[in-house]
mmCIF file of C-alpha atoms in Angstrom:
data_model
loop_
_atom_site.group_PDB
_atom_site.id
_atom_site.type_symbol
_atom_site.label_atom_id
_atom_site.label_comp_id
_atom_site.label_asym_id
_atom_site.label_seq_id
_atom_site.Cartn_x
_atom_site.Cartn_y
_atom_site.Cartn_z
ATOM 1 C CA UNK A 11 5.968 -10.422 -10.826
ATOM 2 C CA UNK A 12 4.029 -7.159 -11.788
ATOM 3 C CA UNK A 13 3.019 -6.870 -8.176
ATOM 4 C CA UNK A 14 6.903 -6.457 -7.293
ATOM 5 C CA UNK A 15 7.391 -4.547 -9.814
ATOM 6 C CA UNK A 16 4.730 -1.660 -8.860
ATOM 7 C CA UNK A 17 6.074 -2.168 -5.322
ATOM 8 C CA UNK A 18 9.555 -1.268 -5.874
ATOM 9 C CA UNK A 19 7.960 1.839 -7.740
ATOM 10 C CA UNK A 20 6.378 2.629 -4.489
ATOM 11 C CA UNK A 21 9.415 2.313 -2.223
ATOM 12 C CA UNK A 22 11.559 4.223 -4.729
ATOM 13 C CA UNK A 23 8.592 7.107 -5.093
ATOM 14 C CA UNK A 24 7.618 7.475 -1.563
ATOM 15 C CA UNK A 25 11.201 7.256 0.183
ATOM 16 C CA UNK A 26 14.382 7.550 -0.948
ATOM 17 C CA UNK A 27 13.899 8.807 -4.820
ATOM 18 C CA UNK A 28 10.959 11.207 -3.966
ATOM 19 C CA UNK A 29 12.948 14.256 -4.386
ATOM 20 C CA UNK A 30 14.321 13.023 -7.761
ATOM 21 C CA UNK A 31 10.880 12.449 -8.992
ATOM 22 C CA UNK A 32 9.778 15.562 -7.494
ATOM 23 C CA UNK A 33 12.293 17.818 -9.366
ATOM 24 C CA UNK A 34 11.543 15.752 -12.438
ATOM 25 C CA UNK A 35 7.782 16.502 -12.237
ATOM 26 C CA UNK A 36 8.421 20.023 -11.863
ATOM 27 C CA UNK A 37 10.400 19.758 -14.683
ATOM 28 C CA UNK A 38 8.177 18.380 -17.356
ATOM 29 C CA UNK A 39 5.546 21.108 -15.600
ATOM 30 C CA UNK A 40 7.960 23.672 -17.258
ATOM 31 C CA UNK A 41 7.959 22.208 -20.470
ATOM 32 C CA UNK A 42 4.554 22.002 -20.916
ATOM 33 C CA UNK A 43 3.623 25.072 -19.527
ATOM 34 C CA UNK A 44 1.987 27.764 -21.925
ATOM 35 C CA UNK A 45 1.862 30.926 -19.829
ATOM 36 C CA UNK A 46 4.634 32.730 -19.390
ATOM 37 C CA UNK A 47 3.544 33.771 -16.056
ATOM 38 C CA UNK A 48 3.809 29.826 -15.052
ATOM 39 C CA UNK A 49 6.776 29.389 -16.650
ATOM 40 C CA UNK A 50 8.589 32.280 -14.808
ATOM 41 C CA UNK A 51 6.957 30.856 -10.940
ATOM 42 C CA UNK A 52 7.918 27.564 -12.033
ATOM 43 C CA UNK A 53 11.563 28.726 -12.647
ATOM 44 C CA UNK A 54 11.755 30.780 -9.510
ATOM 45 C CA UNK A 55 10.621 27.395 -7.650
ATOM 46 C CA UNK A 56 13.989 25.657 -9.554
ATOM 47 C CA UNK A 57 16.047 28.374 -9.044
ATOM 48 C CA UNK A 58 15.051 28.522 -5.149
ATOM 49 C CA UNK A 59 14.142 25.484 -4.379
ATOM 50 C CA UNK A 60 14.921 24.772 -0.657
ATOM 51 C CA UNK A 61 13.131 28.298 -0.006
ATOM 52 C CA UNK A 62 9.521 26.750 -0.786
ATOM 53 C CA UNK A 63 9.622 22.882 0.093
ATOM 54 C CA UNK A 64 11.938 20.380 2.494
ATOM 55 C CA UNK A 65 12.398 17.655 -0.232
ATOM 56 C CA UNK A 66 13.226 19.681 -3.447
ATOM 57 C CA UNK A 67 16.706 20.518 -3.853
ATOM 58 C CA UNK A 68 19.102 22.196 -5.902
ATOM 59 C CA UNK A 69 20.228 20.763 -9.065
ATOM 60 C CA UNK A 70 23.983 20.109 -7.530
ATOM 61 C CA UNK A 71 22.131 18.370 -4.563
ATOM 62 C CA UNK A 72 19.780 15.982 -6.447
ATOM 63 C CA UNK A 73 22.679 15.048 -9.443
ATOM 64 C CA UNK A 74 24.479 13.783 -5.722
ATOM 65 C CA UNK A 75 21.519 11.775 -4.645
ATOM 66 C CA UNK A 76 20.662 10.368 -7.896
ATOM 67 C CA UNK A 77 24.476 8.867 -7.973
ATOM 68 C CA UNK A 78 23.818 7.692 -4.095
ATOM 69 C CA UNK A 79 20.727 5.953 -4.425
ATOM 70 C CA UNK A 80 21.552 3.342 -7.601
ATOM 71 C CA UNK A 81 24.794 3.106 -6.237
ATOM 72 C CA UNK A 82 23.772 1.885 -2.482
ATOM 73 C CA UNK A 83 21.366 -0.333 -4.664
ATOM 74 C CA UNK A 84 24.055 -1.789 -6.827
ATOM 75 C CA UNK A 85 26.431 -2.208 -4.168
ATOM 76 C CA UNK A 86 23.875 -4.742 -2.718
ATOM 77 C CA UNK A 87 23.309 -6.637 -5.688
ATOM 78 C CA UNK A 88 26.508 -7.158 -6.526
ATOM 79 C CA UNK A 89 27.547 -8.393 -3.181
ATOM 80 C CA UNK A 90 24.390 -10.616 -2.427
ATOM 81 C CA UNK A 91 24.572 -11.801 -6.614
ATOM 82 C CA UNK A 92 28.537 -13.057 -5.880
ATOM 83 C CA UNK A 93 28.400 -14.307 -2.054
ATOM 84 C CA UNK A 94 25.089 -15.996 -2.600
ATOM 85 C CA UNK A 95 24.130 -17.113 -6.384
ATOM 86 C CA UNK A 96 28.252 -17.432 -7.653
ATOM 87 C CA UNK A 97 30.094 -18.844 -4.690
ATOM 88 C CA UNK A 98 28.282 -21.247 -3.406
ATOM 89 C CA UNK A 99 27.860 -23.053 -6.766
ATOM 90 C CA UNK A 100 31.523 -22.389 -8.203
ATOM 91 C CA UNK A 101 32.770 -24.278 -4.709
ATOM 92 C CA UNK A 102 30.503 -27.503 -5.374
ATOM 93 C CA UNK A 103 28.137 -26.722 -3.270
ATOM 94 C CA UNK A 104 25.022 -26.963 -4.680
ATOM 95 C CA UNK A 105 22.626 -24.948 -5.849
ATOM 96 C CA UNK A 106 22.317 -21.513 -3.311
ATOM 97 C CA UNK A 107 19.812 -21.685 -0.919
ATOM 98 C CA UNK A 108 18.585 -18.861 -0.459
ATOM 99 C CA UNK A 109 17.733 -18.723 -4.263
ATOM 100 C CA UNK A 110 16.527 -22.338 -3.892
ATOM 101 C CA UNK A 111 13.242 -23.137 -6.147
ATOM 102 C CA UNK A 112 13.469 -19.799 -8.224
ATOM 103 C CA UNK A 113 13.609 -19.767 -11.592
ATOM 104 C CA UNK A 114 16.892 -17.219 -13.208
ATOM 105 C CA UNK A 115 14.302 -14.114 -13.726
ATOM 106 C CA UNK A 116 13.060 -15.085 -10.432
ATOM 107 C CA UNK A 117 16.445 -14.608 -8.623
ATOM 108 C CA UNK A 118 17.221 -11.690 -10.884
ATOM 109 C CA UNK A 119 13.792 -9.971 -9.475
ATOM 110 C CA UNK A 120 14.006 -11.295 -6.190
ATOM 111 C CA UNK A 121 17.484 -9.692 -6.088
ATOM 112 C CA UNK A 122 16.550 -6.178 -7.119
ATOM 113 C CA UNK A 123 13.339 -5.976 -4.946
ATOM 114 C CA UNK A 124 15.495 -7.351 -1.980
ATOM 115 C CA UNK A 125 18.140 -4.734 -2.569
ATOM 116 C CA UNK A 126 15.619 -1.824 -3.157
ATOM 117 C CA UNK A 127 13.811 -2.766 -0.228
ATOM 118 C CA UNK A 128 16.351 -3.001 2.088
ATOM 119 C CA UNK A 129 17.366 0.642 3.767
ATOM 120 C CA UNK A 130 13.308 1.605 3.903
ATOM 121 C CA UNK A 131 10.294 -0.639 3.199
ATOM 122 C CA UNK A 132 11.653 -4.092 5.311
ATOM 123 C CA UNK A 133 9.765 -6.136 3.025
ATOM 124 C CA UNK A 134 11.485 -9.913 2.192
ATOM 125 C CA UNK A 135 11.170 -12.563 -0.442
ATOM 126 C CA UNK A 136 14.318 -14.076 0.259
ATOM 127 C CA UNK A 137 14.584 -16.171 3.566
ATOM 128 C CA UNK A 138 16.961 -14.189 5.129
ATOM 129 C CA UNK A 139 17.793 -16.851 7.507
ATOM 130 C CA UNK A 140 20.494 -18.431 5.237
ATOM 131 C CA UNK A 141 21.929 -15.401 4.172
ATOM 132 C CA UNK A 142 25.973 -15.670 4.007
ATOM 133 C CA UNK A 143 28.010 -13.600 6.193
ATOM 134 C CA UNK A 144 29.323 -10.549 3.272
ATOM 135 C CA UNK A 145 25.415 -10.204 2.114
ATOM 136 C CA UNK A 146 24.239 -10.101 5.628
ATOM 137 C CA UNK A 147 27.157 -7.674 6.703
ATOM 138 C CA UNK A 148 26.075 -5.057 3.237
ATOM 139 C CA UNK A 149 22.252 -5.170 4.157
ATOM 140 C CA UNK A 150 23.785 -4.450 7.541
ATOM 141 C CA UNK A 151 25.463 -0.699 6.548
ATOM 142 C CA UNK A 152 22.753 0.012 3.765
ATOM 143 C CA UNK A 153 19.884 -0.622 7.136
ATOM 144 C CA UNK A 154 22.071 1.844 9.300
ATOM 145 C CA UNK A 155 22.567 4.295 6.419
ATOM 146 C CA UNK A 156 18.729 4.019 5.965
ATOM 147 C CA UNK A 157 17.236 7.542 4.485
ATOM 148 C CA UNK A 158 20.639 9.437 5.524
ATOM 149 C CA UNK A 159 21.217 10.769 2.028
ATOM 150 C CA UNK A 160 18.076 12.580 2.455
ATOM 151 C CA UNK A 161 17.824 13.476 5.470
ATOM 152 C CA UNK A 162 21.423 15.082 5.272
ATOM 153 C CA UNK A 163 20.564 16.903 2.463
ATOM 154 C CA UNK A 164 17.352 18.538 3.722
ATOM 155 C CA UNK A 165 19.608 19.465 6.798
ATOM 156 C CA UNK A 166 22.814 20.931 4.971
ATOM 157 C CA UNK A 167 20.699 23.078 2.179
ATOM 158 C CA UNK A 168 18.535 24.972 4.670
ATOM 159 C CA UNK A 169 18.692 28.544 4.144
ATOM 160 C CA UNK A 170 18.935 29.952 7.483
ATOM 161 C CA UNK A 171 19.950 33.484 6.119
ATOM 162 C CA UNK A 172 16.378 33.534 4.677
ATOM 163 C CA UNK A 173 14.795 35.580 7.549
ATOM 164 C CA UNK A 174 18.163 37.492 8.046
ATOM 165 C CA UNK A 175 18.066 39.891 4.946
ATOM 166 C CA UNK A 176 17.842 37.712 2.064
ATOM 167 C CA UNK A 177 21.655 36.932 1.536
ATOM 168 C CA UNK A 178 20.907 33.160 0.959
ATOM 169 C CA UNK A 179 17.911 33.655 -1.092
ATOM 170 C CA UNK A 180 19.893 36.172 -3.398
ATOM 171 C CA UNK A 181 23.509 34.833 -3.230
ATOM 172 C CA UNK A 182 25.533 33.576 -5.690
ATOM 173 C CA UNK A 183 25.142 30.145 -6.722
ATOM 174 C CA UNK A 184 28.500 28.773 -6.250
ATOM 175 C CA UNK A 185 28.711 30.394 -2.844
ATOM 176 C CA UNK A 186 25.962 28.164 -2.111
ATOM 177 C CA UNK A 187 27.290 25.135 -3.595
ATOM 178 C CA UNK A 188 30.521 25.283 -1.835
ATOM 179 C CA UNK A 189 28.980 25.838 1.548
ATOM 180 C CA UNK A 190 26.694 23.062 0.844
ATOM 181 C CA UNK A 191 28.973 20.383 -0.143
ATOM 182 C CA UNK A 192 31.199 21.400 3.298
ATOM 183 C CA UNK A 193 27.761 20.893 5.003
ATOM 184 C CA UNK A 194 26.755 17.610 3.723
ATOM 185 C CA UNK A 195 30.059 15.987 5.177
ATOM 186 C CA UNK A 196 29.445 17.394 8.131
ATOM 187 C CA UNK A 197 26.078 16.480 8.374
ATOM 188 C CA UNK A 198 26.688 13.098 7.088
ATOM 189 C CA UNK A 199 29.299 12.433 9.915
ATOM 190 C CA UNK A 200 27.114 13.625 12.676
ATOM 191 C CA UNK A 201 24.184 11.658 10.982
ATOM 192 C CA UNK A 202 26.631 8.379 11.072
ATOM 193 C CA UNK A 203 27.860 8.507 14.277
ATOM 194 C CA UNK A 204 24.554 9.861 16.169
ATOM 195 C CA UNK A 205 23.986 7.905 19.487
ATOM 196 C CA UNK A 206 26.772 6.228 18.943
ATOM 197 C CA UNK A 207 28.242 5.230 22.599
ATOM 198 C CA UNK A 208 24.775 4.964 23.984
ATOM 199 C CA UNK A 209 24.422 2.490 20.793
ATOM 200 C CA UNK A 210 27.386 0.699 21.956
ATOM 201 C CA UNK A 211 26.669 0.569 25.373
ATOM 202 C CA UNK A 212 23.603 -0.784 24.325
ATOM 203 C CA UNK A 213 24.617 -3.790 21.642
ATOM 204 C CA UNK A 214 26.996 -4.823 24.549
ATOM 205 C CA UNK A 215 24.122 -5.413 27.097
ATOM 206 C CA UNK A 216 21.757 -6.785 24.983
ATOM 207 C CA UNK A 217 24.716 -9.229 23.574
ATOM 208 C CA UNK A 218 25.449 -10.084 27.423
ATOM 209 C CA UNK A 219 21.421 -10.587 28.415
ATOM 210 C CA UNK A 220 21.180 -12.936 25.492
ATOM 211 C CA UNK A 221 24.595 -14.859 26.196
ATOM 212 C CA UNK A 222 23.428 -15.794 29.673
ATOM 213 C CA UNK A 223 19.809 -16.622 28.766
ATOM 214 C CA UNK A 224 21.497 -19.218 26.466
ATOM 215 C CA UNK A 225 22.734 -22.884 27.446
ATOM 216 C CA UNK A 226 23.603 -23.996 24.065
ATOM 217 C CA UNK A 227 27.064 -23.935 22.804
ATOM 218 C CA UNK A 228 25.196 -23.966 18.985
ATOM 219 C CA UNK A 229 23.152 -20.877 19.773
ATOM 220 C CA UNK A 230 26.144 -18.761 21.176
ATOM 221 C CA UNK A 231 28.192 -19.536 18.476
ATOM 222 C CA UNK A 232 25.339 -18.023 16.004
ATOM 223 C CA UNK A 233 24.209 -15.082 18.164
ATOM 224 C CA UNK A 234 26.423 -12.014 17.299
ATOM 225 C CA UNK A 235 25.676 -11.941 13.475
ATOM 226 C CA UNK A 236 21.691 -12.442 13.991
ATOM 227 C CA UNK A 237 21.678 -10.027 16.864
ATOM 228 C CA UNK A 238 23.778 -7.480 14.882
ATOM 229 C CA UNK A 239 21.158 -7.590 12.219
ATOM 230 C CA UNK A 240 18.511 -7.335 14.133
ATOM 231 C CA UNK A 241 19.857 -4.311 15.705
ATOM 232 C CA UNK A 242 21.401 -2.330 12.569
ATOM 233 C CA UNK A 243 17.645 -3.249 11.402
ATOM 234 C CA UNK A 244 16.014 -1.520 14.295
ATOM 235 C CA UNK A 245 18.262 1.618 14.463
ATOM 236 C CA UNK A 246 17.467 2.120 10.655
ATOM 237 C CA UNK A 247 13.422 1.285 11.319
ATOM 238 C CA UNK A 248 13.782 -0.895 8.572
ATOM 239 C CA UNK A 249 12.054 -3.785 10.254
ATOM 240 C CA UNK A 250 14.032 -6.879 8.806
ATOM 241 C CA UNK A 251 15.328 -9.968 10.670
ATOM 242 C CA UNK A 252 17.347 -13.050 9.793
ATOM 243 C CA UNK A 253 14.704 -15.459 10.789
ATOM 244 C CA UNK A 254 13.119 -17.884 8.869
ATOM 245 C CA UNK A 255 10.061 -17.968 11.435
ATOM 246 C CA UNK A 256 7.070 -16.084 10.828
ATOM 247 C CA UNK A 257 8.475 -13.342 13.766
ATOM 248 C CA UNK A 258 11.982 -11.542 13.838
ATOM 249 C CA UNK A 259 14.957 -13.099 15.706
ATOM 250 C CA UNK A 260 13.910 -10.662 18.811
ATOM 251 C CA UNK A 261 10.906 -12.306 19.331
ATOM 252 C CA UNK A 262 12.605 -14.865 21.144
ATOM 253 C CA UNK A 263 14.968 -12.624 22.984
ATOM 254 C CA UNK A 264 14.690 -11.925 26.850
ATOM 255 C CA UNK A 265 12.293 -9.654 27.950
ATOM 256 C CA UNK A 266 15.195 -6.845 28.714
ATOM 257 C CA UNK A 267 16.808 -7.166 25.587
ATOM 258 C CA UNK A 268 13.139 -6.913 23.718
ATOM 259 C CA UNK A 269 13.131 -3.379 25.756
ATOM 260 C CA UNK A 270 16.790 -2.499 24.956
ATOM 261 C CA UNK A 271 15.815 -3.324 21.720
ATOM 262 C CA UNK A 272 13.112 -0.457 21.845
ATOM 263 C CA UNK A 273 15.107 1.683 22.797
ATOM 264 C CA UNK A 274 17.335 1.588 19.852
ATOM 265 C CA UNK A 275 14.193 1.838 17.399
ATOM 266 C CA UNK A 276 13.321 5.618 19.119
ATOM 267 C CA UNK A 277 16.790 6.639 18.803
ATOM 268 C CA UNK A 278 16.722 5.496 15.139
ATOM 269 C CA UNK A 279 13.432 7.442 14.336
ATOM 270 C CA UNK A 280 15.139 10.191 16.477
ATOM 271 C CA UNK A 281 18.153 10.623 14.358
ATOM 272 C CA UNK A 282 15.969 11.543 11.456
ATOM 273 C CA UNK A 283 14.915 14.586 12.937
ATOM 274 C CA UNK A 284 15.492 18.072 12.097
ATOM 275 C CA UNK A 285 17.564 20.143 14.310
ATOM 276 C CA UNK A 286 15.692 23.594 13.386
ATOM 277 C CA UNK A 287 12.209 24.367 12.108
ATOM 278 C CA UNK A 288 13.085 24.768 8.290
ATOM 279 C CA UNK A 289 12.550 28.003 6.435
ATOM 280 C CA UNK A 290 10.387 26.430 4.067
ATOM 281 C CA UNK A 291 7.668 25.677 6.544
ATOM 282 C CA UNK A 292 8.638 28.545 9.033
ATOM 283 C CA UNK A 293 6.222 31.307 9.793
ATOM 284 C CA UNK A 294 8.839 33.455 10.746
ATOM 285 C CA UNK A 295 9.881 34.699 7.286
ATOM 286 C CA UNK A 296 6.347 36.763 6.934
ATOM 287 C CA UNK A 297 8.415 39.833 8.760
ATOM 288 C CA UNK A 298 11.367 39.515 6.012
ATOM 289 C CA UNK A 299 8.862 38.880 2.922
ATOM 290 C CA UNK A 300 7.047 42.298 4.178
ATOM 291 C CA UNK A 301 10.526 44.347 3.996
ATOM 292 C CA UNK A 302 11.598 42.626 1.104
ATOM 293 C CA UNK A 303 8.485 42.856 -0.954
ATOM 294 C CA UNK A 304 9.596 45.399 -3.408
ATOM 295 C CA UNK A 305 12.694 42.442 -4.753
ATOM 296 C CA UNK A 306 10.030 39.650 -5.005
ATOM 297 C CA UNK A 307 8.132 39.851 -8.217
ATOM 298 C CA UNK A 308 6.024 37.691 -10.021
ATOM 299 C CA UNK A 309 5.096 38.342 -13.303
ATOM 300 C CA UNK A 310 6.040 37.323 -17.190
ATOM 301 C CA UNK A 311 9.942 37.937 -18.115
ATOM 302 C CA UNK A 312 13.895 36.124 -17.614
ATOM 303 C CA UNK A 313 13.798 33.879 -14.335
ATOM 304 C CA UNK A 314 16.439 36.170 -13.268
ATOM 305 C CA UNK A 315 15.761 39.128 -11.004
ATOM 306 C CA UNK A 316 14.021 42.159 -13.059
ATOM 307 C CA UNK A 317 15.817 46.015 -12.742
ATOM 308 C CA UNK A 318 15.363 48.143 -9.848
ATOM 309 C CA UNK A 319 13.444 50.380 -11.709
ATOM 310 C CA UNK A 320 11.197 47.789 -13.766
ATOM 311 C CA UNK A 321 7.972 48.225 -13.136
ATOM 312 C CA UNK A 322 6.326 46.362 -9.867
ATOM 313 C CA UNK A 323 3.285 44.051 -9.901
ATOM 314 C CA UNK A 324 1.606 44.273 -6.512
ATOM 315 C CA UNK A 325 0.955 40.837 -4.713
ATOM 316 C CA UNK A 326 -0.264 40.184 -1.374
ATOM 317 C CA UNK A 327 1.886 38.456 0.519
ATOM 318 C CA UNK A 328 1.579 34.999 2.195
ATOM 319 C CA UNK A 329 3.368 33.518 5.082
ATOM 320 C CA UNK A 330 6.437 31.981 2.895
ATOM 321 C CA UNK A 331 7.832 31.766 0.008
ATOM 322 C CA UNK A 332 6.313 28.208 -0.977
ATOM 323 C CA UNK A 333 3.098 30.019 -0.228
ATOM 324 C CA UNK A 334 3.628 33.256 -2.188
ATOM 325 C CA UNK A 335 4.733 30.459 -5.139
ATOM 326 C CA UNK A 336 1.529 28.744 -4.888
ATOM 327 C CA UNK A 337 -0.744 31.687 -4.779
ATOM 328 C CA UNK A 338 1.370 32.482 -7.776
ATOM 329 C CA UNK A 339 -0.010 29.480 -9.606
ATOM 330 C CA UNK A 340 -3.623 30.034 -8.952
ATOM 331 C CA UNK A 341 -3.250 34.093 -10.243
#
């Protein structure tokens, strides 16, 4: 039990809740800061977040993705907790297999790690193999929708207008936020339907090469749900299969479906990537940084912008803004 416990901290911290617990260590940085110096960078780094670094976002952006995440989390254990510990048992039917042999804080764990696991890690410790048809069919959309949420958000609060005179950088805040939340559903949409009639062109053939490889009625009859999995599982890289053998469901597959099959895994790790170099990272913005120099300060005071004619504190400066922030840090 602990063991699960510190893994589901691991899959939460090092995938889809990393820039919640990013923005929350910065956080309690601030508060315990002493130096007013610190306190100022470390409010410039809120304030301007997706300037410095690809996984911290604004405020707006990570309230979103903290409703998301729990909520694609939920979803699953409320489907999987009715379909698979309720229904089978309310209609007679024993006890649910898939639970079978655990005790009630067993399931209850077994659940959550299942459900948290699902879009990222592809670690099991339910037998997945007698799954019903809504649970399999919820793991299925939370597998394709994977690190999306992410992903989209790194995408739709770039700040292009960064090496372009500074507009984004220095905008107004709700100007942002509006143009961000009209980017997200944009982004989400093209995130969603990515690939998609190459995708379909390839279910279909792998569906056929399996159909004719087959001679038993039995096997045909169970196919499309088990090779729907296993494909929503490898276009999400999540790596899970509805096989209660010690391999996935491919590994008895045809030899062209196993390389159809690979081809839908590097259009899944595809779809993740980004479609320009981001600012954050860029080396471009060392031009704009040198003719904007005299608005970028440093120094002790409000996290807002100081006067035009406040005085200056000279600082050298880097190749980006997340640099200029972290030589800020070690002044």
């Amino acid at each position: 039990t602990p063991v699960l416990f510190v893994v589901i901290l691991l899959i939460l911290g090092g995938n889809t809740c990393f820039p919640l617990m990013l923005r929350a260590l910065i956080n309690t940085k601030l508060r315990m800061a002493r130096s007013a110096h610190r306190k100022h960078v470390i409010r410039l780094l809120l304030k301007y977040p997706r300037t410095c670094y690809s996984h911290l976002f604004p405020d707006y952006a990570t309230r979103w993705l903290l409703i998301v995440t729990p909520s694609l989390v939920m979803l699953q254990i409320l489907v999987i907790g009715v379909a698979d510990l309720w229904v089978s048992p309310a209609n007679d039917a024993g006890d649910a297999e898939v639970m079978a042999g655990l005790s009630p804080g067993e399931r209850a764990l077994a659940l959550v790690f299942q459900s948290v696991s699902t879009r990222t890690a592809g670690f099991s410790v339910l037998n997945l193999e007698l799954l019903s048809a809504p649970s399999a069919m919820v793991m299925m959309i939370c597998m394709w929708i994977s690190v999306s949420p992410v992903t989209v958000l790194i995408r739709s609060t770039t700040r292009h207008s960064v090496a372009k005179g500074g507009a984004e950088l220095y905008g107004n805040n709700d100007d942002r936020r509006e143009k961000d939340r009209g980017a997200v559903k944009g982004q989400f949409g093209k995130f969603m339907n990515d690939h998609s009639g190459v995708l379909i062109v390839l279910l279909v053939s792998i569906l056929m090469a399996e159909e004719y490889s087959s001679t038993k009625g039995s096997a045909r009859d169970a196919c499309f749900v088990r090779v729907l999995f296993e494909f929503c599982s490898s276009y999400g890289t999540v790596g899970l299969s509805m096989s209660g053998a010690a391999w996935s469901t491919s590994g008895t597959w045809t030899s062209v479906s196993k390389l159809l099959l690979m081809l839908v895994m590097m259009l899944g790790r595809l779809r993740g990537l980004p479609e320009t170099i981001d600012p954050s990272v860029g080396l471009g913005s060392w031009t704009w940084l040198q003719k904007t120099r005299h608005r970028l300060r440093i120094g002790p005071g409000s996290d807002d912008d100081q006067p035009d004619d406040s005085p200056r504190r000279s600082v050298s400066m880097p190749s980006s803004m997340g640099g200029r922030l972290m030589r800020a840090f070690s002044n």
